[in-house]
Every structure is written in structure tokens, then in C-alpha cells.
Coordinates of C-alpha atoms in Angstrom, one line a residue:
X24 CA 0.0 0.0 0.0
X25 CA 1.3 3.7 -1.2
X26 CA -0.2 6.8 -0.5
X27 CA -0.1 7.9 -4.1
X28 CA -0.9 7.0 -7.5
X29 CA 2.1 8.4 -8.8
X30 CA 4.3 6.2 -7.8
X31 CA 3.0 4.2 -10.5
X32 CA 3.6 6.2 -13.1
X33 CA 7.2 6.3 -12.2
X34 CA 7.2 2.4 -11.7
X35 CA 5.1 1.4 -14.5
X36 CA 6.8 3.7 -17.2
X37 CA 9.0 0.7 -18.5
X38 CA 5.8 -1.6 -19.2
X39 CA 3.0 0.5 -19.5
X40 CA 2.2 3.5 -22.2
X41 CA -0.5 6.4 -22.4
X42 CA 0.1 8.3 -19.1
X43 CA -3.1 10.6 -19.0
X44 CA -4.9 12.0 -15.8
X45 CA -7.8 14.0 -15.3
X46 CA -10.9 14.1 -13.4
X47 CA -14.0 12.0 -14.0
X48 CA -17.5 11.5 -13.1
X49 CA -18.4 14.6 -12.0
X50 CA -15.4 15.1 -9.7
X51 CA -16.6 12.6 -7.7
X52 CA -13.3 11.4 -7.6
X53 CA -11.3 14.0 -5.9
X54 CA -7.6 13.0 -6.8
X55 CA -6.7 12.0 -10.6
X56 CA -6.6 8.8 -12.3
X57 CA -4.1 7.2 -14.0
X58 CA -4.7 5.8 -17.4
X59 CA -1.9 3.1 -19.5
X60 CA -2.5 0.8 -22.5
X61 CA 0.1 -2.8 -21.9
X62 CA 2.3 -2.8 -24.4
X63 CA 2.2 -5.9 -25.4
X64 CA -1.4 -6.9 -24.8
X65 CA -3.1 -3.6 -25.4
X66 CA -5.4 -3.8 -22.2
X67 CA -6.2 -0.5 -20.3
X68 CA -5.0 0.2 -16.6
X69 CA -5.9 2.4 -14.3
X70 CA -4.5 3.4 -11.0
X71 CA -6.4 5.3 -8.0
X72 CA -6.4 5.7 -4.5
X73 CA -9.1 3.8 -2.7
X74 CA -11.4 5.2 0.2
X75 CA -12.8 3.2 2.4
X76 CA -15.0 3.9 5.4
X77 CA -17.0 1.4 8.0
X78 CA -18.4 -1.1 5.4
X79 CA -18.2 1.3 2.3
X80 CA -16.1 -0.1 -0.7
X81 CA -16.1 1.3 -4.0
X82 CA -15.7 -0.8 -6.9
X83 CA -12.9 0.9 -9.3
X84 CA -13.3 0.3 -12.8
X85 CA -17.7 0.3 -12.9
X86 CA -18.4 3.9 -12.1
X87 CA -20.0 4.0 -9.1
X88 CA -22.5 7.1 -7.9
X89 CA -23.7 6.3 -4.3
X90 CA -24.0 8.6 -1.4
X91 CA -20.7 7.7 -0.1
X92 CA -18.6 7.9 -3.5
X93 CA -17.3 11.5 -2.5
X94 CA -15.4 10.0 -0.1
X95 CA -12.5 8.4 -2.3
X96 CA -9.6 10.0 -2.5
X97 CA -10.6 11.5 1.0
X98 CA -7.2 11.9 2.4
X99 CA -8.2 11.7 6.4
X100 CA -6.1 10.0 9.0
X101 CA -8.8 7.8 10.0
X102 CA -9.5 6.6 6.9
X103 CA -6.0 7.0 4.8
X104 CA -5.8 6.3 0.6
X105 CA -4.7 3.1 -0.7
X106 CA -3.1 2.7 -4.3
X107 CA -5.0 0.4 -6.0
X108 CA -4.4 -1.0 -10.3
X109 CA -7.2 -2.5 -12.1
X110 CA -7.4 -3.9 -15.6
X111 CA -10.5 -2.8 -18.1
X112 CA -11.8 -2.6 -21.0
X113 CA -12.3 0.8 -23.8
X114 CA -15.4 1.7 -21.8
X115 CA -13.6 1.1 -18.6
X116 CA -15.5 -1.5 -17.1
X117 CA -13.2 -4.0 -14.5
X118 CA -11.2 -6.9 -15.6
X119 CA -12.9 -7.3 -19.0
X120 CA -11.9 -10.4 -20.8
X121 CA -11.3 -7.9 -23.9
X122 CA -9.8 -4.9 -25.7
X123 CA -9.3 -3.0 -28.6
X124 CA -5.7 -2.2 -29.6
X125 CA -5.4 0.9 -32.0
X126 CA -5.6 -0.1 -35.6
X127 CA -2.9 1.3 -38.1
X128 CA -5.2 3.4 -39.5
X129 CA -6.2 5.1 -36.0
X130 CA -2.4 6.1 -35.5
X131 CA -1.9 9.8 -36.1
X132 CA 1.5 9.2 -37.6
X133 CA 4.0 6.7 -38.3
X134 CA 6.4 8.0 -36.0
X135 CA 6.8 9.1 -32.4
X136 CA 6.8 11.7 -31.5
X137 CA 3.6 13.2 -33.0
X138 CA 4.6 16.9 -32.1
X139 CA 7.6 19.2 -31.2
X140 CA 7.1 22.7 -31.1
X141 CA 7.9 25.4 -28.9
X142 CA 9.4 29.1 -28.8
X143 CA 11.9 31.1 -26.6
X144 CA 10.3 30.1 -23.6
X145 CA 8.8 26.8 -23.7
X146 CA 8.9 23.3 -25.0
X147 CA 6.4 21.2 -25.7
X148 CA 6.1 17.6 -27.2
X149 CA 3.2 14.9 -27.6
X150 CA 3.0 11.2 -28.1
X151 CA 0.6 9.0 -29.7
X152 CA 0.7 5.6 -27.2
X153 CA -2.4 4.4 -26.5
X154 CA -6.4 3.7 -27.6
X155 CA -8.8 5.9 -29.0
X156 CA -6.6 9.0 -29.9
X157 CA -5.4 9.6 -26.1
X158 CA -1.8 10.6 -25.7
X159 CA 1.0 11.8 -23.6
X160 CA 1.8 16.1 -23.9
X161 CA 4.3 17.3 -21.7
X162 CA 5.9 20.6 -21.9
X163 CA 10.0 22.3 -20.3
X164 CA 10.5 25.6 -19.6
X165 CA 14.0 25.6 -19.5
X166 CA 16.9 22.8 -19.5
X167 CA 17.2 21.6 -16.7
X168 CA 13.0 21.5 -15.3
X169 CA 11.2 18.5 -15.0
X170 CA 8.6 17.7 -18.3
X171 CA 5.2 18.7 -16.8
X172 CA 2.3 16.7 -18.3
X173 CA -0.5 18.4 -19.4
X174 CA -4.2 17.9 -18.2
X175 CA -6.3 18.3 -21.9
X176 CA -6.9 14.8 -23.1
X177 CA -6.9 14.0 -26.7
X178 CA -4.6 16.4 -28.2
X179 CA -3.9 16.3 -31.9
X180 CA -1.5 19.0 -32.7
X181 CA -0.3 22.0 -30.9
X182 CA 1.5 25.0 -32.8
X183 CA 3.5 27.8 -31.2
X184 CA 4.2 31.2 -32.5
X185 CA 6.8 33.6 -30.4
X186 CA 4.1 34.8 -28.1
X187 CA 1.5 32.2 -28.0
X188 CA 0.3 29.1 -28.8
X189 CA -2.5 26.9 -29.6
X190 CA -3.8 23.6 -29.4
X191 CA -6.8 21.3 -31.5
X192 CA -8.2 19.1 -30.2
X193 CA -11.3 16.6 -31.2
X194 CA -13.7 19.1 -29.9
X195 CA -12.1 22.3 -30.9
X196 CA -9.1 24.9 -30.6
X197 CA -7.9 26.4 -27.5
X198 CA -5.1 29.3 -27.8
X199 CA -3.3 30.8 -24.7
X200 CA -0.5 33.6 -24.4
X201 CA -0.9 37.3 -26.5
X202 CA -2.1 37.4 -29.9
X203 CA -1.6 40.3 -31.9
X204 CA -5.2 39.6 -33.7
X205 CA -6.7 37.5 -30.7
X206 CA -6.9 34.5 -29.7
X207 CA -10.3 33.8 -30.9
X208 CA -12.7 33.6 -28.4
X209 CA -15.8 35.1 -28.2
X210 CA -15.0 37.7 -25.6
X211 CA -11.6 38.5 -28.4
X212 CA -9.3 38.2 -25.6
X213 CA -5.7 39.4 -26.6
X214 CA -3.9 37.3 -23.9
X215 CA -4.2 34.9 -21.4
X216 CA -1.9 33.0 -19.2
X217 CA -4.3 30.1 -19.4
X218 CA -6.3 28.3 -22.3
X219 CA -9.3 29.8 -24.0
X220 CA -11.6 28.2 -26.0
X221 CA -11.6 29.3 -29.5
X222 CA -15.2 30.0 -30.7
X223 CA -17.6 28.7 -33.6
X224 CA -15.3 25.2 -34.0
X225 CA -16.9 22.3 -32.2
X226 CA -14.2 20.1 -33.5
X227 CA -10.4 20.6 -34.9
X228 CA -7.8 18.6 -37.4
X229 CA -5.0 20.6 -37.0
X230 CA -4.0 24.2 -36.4
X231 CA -1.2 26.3 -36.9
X232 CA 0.0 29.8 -35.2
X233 CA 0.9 33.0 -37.3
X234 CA 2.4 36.0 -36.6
X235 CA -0.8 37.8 -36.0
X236 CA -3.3 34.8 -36.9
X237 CA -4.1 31.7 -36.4
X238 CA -5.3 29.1 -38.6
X239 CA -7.0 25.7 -38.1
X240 CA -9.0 22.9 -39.6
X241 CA -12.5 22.2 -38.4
X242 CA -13.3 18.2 -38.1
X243 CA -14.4 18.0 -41.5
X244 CA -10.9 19.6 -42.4
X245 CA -12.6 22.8 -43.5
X246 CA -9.8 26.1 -43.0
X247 CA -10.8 28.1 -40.5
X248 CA -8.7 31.5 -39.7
X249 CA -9.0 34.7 -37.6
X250 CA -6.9 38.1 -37.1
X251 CA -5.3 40.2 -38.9
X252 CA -5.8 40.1 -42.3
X253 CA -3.5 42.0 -44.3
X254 CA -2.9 41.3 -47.9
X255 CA -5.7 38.4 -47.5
X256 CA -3.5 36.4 -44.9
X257 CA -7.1 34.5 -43.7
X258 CA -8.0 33.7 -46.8
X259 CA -11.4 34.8 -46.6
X260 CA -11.1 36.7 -50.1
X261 CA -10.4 39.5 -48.4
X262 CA -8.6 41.7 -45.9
X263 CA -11.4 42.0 -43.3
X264 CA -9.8 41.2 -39.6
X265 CA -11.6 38.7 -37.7
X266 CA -11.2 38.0 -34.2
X267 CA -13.2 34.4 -34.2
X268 CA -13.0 32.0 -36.6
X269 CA -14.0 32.9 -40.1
X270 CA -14.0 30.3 -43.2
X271 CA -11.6 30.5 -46.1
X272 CA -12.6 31.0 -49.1
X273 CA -12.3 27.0 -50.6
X274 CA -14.7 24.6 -51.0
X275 CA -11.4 22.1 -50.8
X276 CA -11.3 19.7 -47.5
X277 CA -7.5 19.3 -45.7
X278 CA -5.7 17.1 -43.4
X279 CA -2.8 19.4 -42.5
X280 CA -2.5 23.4 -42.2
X281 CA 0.6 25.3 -41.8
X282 CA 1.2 29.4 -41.4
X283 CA 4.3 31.8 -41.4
X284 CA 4.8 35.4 -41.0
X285 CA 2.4 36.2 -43.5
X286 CA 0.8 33.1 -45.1
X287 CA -0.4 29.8 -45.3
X288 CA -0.6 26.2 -47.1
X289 CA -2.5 23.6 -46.5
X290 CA -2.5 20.1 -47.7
X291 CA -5.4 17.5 -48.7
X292 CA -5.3 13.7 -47.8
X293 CA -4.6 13.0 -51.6
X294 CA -1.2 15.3 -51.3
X295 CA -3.0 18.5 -53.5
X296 CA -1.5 21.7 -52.0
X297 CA -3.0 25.4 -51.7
X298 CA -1.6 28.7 -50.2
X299 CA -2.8 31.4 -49.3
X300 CA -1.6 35.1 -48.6
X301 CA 1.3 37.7 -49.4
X302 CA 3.5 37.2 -52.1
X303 CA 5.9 40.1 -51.1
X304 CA 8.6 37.6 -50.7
X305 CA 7.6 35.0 -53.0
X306 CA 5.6 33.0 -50.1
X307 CA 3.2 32.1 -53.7
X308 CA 6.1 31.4 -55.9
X309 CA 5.1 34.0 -58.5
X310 CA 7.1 37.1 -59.3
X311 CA 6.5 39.7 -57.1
X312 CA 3.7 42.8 -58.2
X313 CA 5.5 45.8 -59.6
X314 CA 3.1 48.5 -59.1
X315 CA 4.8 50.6 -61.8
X316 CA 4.8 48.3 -64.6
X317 CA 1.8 46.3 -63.0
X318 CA 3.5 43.1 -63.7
X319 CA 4.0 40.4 -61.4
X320 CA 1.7 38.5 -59.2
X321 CA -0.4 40.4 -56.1
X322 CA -0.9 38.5 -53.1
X323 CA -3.7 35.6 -52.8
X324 CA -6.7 36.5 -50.4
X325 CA -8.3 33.0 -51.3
X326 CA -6.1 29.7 -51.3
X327 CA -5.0 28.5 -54.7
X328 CA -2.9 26.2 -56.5
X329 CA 1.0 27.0 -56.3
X330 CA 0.9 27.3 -60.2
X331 CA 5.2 27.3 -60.6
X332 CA 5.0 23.9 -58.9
X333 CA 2.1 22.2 -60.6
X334 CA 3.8 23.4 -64.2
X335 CA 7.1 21.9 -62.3
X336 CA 5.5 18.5 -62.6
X337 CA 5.2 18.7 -58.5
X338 CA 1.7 18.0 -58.2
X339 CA 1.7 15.5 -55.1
X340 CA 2.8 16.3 -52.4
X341 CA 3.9 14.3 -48.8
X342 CA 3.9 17.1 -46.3
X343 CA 4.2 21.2 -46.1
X344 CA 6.4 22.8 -43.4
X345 CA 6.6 26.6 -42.6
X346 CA 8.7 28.0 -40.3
X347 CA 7.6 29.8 -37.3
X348 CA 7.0 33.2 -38.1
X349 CA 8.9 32.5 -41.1
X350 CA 8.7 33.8 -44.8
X351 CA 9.7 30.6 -46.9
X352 CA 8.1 27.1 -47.5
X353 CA 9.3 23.7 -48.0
X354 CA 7.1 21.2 -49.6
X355 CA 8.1 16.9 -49.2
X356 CA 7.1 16.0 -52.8
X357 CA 6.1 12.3 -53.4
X358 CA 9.0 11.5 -55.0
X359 CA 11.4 12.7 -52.3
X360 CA 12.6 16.3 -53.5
X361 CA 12.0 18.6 -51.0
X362 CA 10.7 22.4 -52.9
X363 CA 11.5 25.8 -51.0
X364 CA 10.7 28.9 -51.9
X365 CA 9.9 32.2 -50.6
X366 CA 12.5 34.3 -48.9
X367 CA 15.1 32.0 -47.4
X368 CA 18.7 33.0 -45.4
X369 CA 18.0 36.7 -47.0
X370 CA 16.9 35.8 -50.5
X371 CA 13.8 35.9 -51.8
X372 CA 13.1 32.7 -54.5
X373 CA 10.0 33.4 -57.1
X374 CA 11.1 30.1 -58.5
X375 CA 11.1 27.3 -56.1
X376 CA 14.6 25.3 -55.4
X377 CA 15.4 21.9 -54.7
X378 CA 17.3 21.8 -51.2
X379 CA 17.7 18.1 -51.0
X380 CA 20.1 15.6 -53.4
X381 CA 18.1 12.4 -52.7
X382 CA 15.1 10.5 -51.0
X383 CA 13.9 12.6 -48.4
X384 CA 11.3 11.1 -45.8
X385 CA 10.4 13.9 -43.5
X386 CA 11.1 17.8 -43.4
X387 CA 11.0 20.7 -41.0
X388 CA 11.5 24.8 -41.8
X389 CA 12.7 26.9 -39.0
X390 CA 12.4 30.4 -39.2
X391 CA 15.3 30.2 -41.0
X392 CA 16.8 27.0 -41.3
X393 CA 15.5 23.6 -42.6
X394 CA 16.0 19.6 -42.0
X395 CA 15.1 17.0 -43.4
X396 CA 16.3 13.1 -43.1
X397 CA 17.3 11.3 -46.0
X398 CA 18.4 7.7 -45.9
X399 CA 18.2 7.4 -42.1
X400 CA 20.6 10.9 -41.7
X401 CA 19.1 14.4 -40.6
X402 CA 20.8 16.7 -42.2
X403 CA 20.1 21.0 -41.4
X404 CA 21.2 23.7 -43.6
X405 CA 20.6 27.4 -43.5
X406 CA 20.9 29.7 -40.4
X407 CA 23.1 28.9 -37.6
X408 CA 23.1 31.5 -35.2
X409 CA 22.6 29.2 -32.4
X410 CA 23.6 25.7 -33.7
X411 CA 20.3 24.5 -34.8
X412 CA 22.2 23.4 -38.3
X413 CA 24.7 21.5 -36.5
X414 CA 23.3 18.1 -36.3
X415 CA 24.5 15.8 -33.2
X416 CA 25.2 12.0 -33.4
X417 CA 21.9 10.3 -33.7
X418 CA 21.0 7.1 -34.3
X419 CA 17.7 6.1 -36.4
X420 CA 15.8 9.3 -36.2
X421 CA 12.1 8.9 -37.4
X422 CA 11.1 12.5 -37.4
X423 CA 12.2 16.3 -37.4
X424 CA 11.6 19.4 -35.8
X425 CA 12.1 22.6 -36.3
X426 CA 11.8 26.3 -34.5
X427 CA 13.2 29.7 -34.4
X428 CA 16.7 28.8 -33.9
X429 CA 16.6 25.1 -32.6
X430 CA 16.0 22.1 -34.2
X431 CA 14.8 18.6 -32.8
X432 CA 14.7 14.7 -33.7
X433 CA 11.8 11.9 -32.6
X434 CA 12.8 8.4 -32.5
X435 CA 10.9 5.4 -32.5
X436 CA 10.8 4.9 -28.3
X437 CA 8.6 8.6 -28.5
X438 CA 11.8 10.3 -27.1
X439 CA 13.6 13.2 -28.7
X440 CA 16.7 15.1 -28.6
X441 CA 17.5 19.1 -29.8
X442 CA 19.9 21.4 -30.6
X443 CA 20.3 24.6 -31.2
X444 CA 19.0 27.2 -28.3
X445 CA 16.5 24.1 -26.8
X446 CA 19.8 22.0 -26.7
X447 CA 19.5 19.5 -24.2
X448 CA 15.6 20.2 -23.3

């Protein structure tokens, strides 16, 4: 007998996956609960300190609502918690002779981790490992501080700009910090130390952080956006600001969103991608408008095809990656080139490039810098101001990361290493 649940979780780590606590049945139970899927069996476990009093004895694992069910997790000397584990099934009902492991289509990715993003003051990471879309999200502040786990369940993406960040999850978007155009509640809050729930979207694919925007997919994959809107940044067909979600102007569905500085792309599940948003420095890959000769192309207030790539033969692509608060984007095509343009260390490229020489399986744009593995290898080019191009010894990266000035690799196990200013986080 312990007087904790949380000793578990330190225990149980090596065997067990899907570490997720929060609060259920109406608070009834007044600690947290502690949820893993085995490994090897893919059973649920839970963990929770047990209350009982004279003959009272709640049954963990059937949710129980009687007079006395207040009382667990009552942490009285006369009647002291006990640490109890019990096995269920999805719906949580004790020692089931049953459960459902995740099929490969109800993965969010093929690697681990899912998510690495962060800014100057905070990183933050999730990992898919368990049933039903419920993960691990844990965040640093600095170096040498503990990862602190999150309390929102069932979070799909999480995007960080320098001052805020956002998060979607199955029933919507929630945004925290100071955003120059809101964060996109219904009371248009500028900032926030603590989460606020975006309005209008009931439920969210992904979502991604501007400068002074935000952009996200509803659950049908629909583009959402709201804040500023200069040169048609929102894609709403023009350069109204909205401080809630407003719809771009597409009738095209999408699995994955991405925003810089001053645009966005967005990709669909059959690798068709379209941008939206300034082309001052090439963010469209079109010559830039000369107001004098009125040549060139103006910026895009609805999204659209990248027409330079499409008469490039690129017309599938794997993944888009924009840089936070950057100015360039760099496209996976299907065949394993990885396309940049936009302006990129300084220059601006109206004609994409090709930054890769072979077989590229993942990429990730910095603000300035990009990475990408090839053949097992990351390899990082561009700015180096703080090391994030100098790559450390790794050994079978998965996945890539990339943010201001730091860059970051996922492996197989859901752990990660960086460099660059979040070196050693």
C-alpha cells in the first residue's frame, strides 16, 4: 500500500504507455486517475487511491455514484488512501476479458513523437501511445526543469508562435499567451496565461499559429482563420480582420494546415496543396507585383494552386512545413525532393529550389533553417546562429523538428533530442 498513484507512473513507465490524468464523473473522484495501455497486450490500466469507510467499498473500474462515492480519495487520517491497479476494457469496465488495440489506420502518424514545437520560452512535445486518440503532452520551460504533463486529453496538434500558442483538439481549438489579432474567443481576448476556448469550432484537425493569426481545420478539415488580415492572410477573399474563426474561401477539405509570417498552405489527404496570402517575398512562388509596370503576381486572399510547382510537374505532395514566423516554405514532394521557396537566409526565391540531393522522408523549416532526413541521416542547412544546423550524433531518427533557432529529432521509443538554443531540453 502507497499513499499515491504516482508512484506508479514512475514504476510502471518501462511496461506501460499512455500516461493521461484528469478528473472524471463529476469530480466525484477528488484525486486523478491514472490511465496506460500494456504494451504488449493492449489492455487499459488504471490506478487510483481507494477510500474506504465502515463497510463502504467502491468498486474501481464500474463507475459507481452512491451517497458515499465522495469520499475516495478522502485523504483523512482515519481513513488513509490506498493505491490500487485494475485492468478494463475501452469503456472502462473491471477486468474485462477484452480490448481493442489501436488499428494502423487510428495512428496519427508513423512516427513518435507526434509533435515538437515550442518558442523562446517553452517546449512542448506529444505522443501518440495508446487507444482511442489519447496521448502523452508534456511541456519544459528551460533545461534543466522537469517535463510537466499536461491535463487536456486527446490532443492532436499543438503550434506555437513567439508569443502564443495553440492547441486542436477533437472538440475544438484552444489558444493561450498574447495574440496580436486575438486568440479567438468570443469575448476577443488578446492574452491569457491560461487556455481559451476558440469559438464557432466544435471540433479541430489541426491548427497552426501565425504572426498575428491563427489558422485551423475544423473536423471535416474545412480552413478556418481569424486576425489580422493583411494582404488576404485569412483567406477569406479579403482583408477584413476577424477576431473568431471565419471560413476560407475554398470549398477544398484538408488534413494538415501550416502558417508563417504572413501566409499559409495547406495540404489535402490526396497530397493536393493550396496557399494562401502575401507574395511580397515569394511566399506564392510568382514574381513579385511591380506596381509601376503592373506586372508580377499580387498577393492571394483566397487559397490557390502554387501554379510554378504544378507546371514543375510537383503536383503531389507528402507534407508542407513553414517555419515559425517565417517567410519561406518547403514542400516533401512524393518523389522525395523537398521544394523551397519564398524568402530564405536573405533571398527571396520566385522560382522554387530543390534543397535536398536524394530520397527525403520527412522535413521541418525553422524560421530560418530547414532539416530534413534522407536515408536514415538528418541533415540541417541554413541559419546557424545558435547551432540548430549542427546536427549531433543520432542514431535512427524517425522525425524532425524545427523552431526559431533550434531544431529537434523523434525516434521510435517517442523520445527526442534538440539542438540549437533548446539544446538539451
Amino acid at each position: 500500500l502507497v499513499p499515491r498513484s504516482e508512484w506508479f507512473v514512475e514504476e510502471l513507465d518501462n511496461e506501460l504507455v499512455n500516461q493521461q490524468r484528469y478528473k472524471v464523473f463529476n469530480n466525484r473522484l477528488v484525486d486523478e486517475m491514472d490511465f496506460y495501455v500494456a504494451k504488449d497486450s493492449c489492455f487499459r490500466f488504471g490506478t487510483h487511491a481507494k477510500h474506504s469507510a465502515g463497510s463502504i467499498y467502491h468498486q474501481l473500474g464500474t463507475p459507481w455514484v452512491g451517497s458515499n462515492s465522495e469520499k475516495i480519495g478522502n485523504t483523512s487520517s482515519t481513513a488513509p488512501n490506498n493505491v490500487f491497479i485494475w485492468r478494463t476494457d475501452d469503456n472502462n469496465v473491471l477486468n474485462a476479458t477484452s480490448s481493442t488495440c489501436p488499428s494502423s489506420t487510428g495512428l496519427m502518424s508513423a512516427t513518435t513523437p507526434i509533435s515538437i514545437a515550442g518558442n523562446g520560452s517553452e517546449l512542448g512535445y506529444y505522443v501518440y501511445s495508446g487507444m482511442n486518440g489519447e496521448g502523452d503532452w508534456r511541456m519544459k520551460d528551460n533545461a534543466t526543469a522537469p517535463l510537466v504533463e499536461h491535463t487536456i486529453p486527446h490532443v492532436i496538434d499543438m503550434s506555437y508562435g513567439a508569443d502564443s500558442q495553440c492547441i486542436a483538439t477533437p472538440t475544438g481549438v484552444q489558444c493561450k499567451g498574447y495574440q496580436g489579432g486575438g486568440l479567438g474567443d468570443a469575448a476577443e481576448t488578446p492574452s491569457s496565461t491560461s487556455y481559451v476556448t476558440v469559438s464557432t469550432l466544435t471540433g479541430a484537425l489541426d491548427v497552426s499559429v501565425g504572426t498575428d493569426f491563427v489558422c485551423a481545420l475544423d473536423g471535416s478539415g474545412k480552413p478556418y482563420c481569424w486576425g489580422s488580415n493583411v494582404k488576404g492572410r485569412l483567406g477569406t477573399g479579403n482583408n477584413t480582420t476577424y477576431t473568431t474563426p471565419e471560413a476560407s474561401n475554398t470549398s477544398t477539405t484538408f488534413v494538415s494546415i501550416e502558417s508563417g509570417a504572413k501566409h499559409s498552405c495547406a495540404l489535402t489527404s490526396a497530397g493536393a496543396m493550396e496557399c494562401w496570402g502575401t507574395n511580397e517575398e515569394g511566399q506564392m512562388a510568382e514574381a513579385l507585383w511591380n506596381n509601376s509596370a503592373k506586372t508580377g503576381t499580387k498577393s492571394y486572399k483566397s487559397p490557390n494552386d502554387i501554379a510554378e510547382l504544378t507546371m514543375a510537374g510537383a503536383t503531389t505532395f507528402s507534407k508542407v512545413s513553414i517555419g515559425t514566423e517565417s517567410l519561406f516554405t518547403a514542400a516533401l514532394i512524393d518523389n522525395g525532393s523537398i521544394a523551397v521557396w519564398g524568402e530564405y537566409t536573405g533571398t527571396v526565391y520566385t522560382d522554387h529550389f530543390i534543397v535536398n540531393s536524394g530520397v527525403a522522408t520527412d522535413v521541418a523549416a525553422g524560421t530560418d533553417h530547414i532539416c530534413y532526413i534522407e536515408s536514415g541521416t538528418v541533415t540541417c542547412v541554413g541559419n546557424n546562429s545558435a547551432g540548430q544546423t549542427t546536427v549531433p550524433s543520432l542514431t535512427s531518427p524517425q522525425s524532425v523538428y524545427a523552431g526559431a533557432d533550434w531544431s529537434c529529432a523523434g525516434f521510435a521509443d517517442g523520445t527526442y533530442t534538440c539542438w540549437g538554443s533548446k539544446a538539451g531540453w
